PDB file of C-alpha atoms in Angstrom:
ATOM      1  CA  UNK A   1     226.513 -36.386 -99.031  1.00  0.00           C
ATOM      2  CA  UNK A   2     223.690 -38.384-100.801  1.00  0.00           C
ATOM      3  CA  UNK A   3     220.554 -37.078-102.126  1.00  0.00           C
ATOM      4  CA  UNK A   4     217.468 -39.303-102.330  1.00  0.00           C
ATOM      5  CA  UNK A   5     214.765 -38.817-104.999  1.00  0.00           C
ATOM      6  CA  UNK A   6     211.460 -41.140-104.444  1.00  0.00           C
ATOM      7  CA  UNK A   7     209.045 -41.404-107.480  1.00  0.00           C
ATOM      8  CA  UNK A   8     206.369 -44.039-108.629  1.00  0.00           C
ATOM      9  CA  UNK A   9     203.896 -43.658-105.889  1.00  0.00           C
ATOM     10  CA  UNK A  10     200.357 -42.793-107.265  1.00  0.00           C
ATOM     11  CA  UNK A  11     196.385 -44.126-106.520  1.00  0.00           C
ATOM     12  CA  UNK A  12     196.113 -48.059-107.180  1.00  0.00           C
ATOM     13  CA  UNK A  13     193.186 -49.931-106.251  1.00  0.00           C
ATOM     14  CA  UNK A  14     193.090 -52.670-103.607  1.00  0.00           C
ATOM     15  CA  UNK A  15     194.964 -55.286-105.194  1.00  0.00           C
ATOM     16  CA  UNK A  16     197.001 -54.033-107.482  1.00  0.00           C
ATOM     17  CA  UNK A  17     200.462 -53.175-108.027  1.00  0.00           C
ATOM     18  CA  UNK A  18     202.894 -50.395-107.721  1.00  0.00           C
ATOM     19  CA  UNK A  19     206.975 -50.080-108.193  1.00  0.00           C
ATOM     20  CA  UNK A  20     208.709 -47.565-105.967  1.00  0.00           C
ATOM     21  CA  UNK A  21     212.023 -46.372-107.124  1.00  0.00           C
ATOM     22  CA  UNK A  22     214.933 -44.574-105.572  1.00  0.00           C
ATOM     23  CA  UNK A  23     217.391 -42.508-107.175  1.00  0.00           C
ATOM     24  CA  UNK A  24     220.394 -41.943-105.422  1.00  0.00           C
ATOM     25  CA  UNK A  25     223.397 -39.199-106.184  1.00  0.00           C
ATOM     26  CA  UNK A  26     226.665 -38.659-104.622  1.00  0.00           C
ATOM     27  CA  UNK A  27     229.470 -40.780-103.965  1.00  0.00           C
ATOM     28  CA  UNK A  28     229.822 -44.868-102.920  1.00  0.00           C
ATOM     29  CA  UNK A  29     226.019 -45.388-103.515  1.00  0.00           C
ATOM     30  CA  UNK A  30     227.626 -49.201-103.470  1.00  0.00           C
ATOM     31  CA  UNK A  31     228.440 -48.641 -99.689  1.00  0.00           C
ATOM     32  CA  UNK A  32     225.330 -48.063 -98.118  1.00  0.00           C
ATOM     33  CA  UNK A  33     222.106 -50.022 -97.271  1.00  0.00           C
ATOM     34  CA  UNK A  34     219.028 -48.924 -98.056  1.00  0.00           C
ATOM     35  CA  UNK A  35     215.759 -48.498 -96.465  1.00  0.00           C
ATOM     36  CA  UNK A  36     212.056 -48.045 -97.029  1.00  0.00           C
ATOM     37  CA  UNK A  37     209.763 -46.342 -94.542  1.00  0.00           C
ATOM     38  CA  UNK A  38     206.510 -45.198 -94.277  1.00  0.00           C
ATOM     39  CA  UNK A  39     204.119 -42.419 -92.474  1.00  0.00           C
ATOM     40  CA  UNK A  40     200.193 -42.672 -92.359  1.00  0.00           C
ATOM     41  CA  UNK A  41     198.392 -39.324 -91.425  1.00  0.00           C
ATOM     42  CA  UNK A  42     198.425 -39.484 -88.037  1.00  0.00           C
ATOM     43  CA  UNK A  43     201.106 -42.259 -87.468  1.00  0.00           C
ATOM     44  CA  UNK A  44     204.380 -42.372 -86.731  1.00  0.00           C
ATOM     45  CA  UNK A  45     207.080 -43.284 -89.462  1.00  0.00           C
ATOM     46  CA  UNK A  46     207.580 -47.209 -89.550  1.00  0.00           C
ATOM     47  CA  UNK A  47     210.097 -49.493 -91.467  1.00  0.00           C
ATOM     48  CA  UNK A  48     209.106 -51.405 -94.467  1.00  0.00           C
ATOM     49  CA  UNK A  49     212.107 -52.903 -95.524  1.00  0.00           C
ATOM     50  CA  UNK A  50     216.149 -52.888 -95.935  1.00  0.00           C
ATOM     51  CA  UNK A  51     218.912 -53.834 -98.212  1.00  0.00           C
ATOM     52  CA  UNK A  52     222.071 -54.322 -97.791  1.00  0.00           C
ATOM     53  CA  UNK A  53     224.660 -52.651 -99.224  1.00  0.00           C
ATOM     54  CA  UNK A  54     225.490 -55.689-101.331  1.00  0.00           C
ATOM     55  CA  UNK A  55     222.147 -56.853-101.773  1.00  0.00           C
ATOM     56  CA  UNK A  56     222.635 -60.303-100.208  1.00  0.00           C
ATOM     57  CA  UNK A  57     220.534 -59.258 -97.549  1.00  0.00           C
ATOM     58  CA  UNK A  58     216.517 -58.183 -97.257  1.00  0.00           C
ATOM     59  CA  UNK A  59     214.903 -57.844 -94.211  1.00  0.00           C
ATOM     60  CA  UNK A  60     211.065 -56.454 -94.123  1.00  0.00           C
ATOM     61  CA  UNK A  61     208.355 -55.558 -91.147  1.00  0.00           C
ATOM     62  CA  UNK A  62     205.903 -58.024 -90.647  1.00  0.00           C
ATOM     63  CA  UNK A  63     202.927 -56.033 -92.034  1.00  0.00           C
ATOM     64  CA  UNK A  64     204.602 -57.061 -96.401  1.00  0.00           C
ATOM     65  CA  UNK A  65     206.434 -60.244 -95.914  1.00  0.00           C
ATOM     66  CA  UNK A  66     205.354 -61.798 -98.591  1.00  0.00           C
ATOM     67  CA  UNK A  67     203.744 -58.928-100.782  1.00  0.00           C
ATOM     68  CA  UNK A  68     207.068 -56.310-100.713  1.00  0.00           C
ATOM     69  CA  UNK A  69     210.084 -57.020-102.495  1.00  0.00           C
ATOM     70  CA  UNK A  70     212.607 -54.431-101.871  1.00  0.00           C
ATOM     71  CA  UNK A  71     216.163 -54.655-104.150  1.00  0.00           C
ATOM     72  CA  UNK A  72     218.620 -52.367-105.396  1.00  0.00           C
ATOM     73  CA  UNK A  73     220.616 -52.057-109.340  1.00  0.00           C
ATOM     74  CA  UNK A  74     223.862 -50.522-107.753  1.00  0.00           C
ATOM     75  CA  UNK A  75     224.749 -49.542-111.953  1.00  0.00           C
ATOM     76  CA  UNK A  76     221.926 -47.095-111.673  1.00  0.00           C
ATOM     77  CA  UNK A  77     222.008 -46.157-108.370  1.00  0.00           C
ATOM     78  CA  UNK A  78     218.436 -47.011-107.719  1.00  0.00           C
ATOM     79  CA  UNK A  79     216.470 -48.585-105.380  1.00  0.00           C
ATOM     80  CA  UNK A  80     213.063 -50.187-106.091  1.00  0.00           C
ATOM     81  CA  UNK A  81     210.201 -51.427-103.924  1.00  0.00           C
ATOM     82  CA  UNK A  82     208.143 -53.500-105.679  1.00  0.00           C
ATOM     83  CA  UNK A  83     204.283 -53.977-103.598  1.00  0.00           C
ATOM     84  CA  UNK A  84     202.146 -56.119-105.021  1.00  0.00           C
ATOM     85  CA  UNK A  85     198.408 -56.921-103.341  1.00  0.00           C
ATOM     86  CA  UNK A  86     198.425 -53.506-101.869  1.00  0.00           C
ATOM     87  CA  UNK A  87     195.393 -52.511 -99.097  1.00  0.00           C
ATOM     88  CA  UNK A  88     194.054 -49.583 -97.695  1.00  0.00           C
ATOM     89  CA  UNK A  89     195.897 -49.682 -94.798  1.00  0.00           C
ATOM     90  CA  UNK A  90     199.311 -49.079 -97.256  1.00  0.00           C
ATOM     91  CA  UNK A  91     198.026 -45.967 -97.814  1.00  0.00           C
ATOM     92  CA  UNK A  92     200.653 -43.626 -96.623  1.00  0.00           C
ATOM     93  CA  UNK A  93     203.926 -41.405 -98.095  1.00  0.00           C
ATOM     94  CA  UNK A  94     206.839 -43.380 -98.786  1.00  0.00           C
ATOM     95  CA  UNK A  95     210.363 -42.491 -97.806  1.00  0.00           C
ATOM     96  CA  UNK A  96     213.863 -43.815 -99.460  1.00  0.00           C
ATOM     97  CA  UNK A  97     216.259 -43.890 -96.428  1.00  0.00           C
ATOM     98  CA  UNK A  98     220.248 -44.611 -96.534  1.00  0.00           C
ATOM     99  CA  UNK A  99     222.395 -45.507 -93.823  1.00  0.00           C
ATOM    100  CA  UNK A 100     226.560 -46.344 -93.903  1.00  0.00           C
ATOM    101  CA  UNK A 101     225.848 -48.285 -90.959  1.00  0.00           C
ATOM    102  CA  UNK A 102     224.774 -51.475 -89.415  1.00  0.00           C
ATOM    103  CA  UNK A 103     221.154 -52.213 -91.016  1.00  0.00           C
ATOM    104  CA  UNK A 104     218.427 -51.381 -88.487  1.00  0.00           C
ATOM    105  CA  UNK A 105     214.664 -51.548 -88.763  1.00  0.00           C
ATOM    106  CA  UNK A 106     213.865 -47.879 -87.307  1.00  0.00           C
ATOM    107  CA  UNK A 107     214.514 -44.602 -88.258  1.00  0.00           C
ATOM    108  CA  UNK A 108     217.213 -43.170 -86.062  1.00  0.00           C
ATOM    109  CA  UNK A 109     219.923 -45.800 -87.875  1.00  0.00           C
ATOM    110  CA  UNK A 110     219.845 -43.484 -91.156  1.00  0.00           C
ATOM    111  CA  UNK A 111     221.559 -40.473 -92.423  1.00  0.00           C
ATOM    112  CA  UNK A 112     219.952 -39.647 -95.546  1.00  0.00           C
ATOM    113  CA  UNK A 113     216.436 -39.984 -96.592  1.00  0.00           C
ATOM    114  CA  UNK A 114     214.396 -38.791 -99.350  1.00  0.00           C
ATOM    115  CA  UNK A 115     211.566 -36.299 -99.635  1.00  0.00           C
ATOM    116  CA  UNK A 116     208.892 -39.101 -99.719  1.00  0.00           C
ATOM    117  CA  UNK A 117     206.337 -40.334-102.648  1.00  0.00           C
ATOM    118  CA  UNK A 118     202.537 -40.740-101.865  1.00  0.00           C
ATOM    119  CA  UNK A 119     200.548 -44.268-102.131  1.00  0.00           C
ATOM    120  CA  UNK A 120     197.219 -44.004-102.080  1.00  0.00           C
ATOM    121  CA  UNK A 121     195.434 -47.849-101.991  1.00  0.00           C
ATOM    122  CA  UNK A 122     191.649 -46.965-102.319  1.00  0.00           C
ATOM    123  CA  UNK A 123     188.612 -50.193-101.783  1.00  0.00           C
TER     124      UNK A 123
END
């Protein structure tokens, strides 16, 4: 069983800068890749971005190539997210996802996920 603990969301202005992180507990954090998601009011969940379980890998939706940087310090057991020139259409909760899968862009392919941490982008 892992548990998922999201923190570092908050209300940044257009532009600026937050870190996401991802605490994980329980066994073989090592083993599994990692995903971001997030949920507008309104909208449906969508992917951000995804590690792999060695970190070789990053993979990210279309929408933050190029402004996310999603990696992982296995000797913590943490996950960041790292968004830099954030908008107002980032606005949304934030969700740390796990999966001991193959690495998939959509919500079904994960097992665990986190209780979600608000960014608020205002103009």
């Amino acid at each position: 069983q892992v548990q998922l603990v999201e923190s570092g969301g908050g209300l940044v202005q257009a532009g600026g800068s937050l870190r996401l992180s991802c605490a994980a507990s329980g066994p073989f954090f090592s083993s599994y890749a990692f995903g971001w998601f997030r949920q507008a009011p309104g909208k449906e969940r969508e992917f951000v971005a995804v590690i792999t379980w060695s970190g070789e890998s990053t993979y990210y939706a279309d929408s933050v190539k190029g402004r996310f940087s999603i990696s992982r310090e296995n000797a913590k057991n943490t996950v960041y997210l790292k968004m830099n020139s954030l908008k107002p259409e980032d606005t949304a909760v934030y969700y740390c996802a796990a999966t001991a899968g193959v690495v998939v862009n959509n919500t079904d392919g994960y097992e665990y996920w986190g209780q979600g941490t608000q960014v608020t982008v205002s103009s």
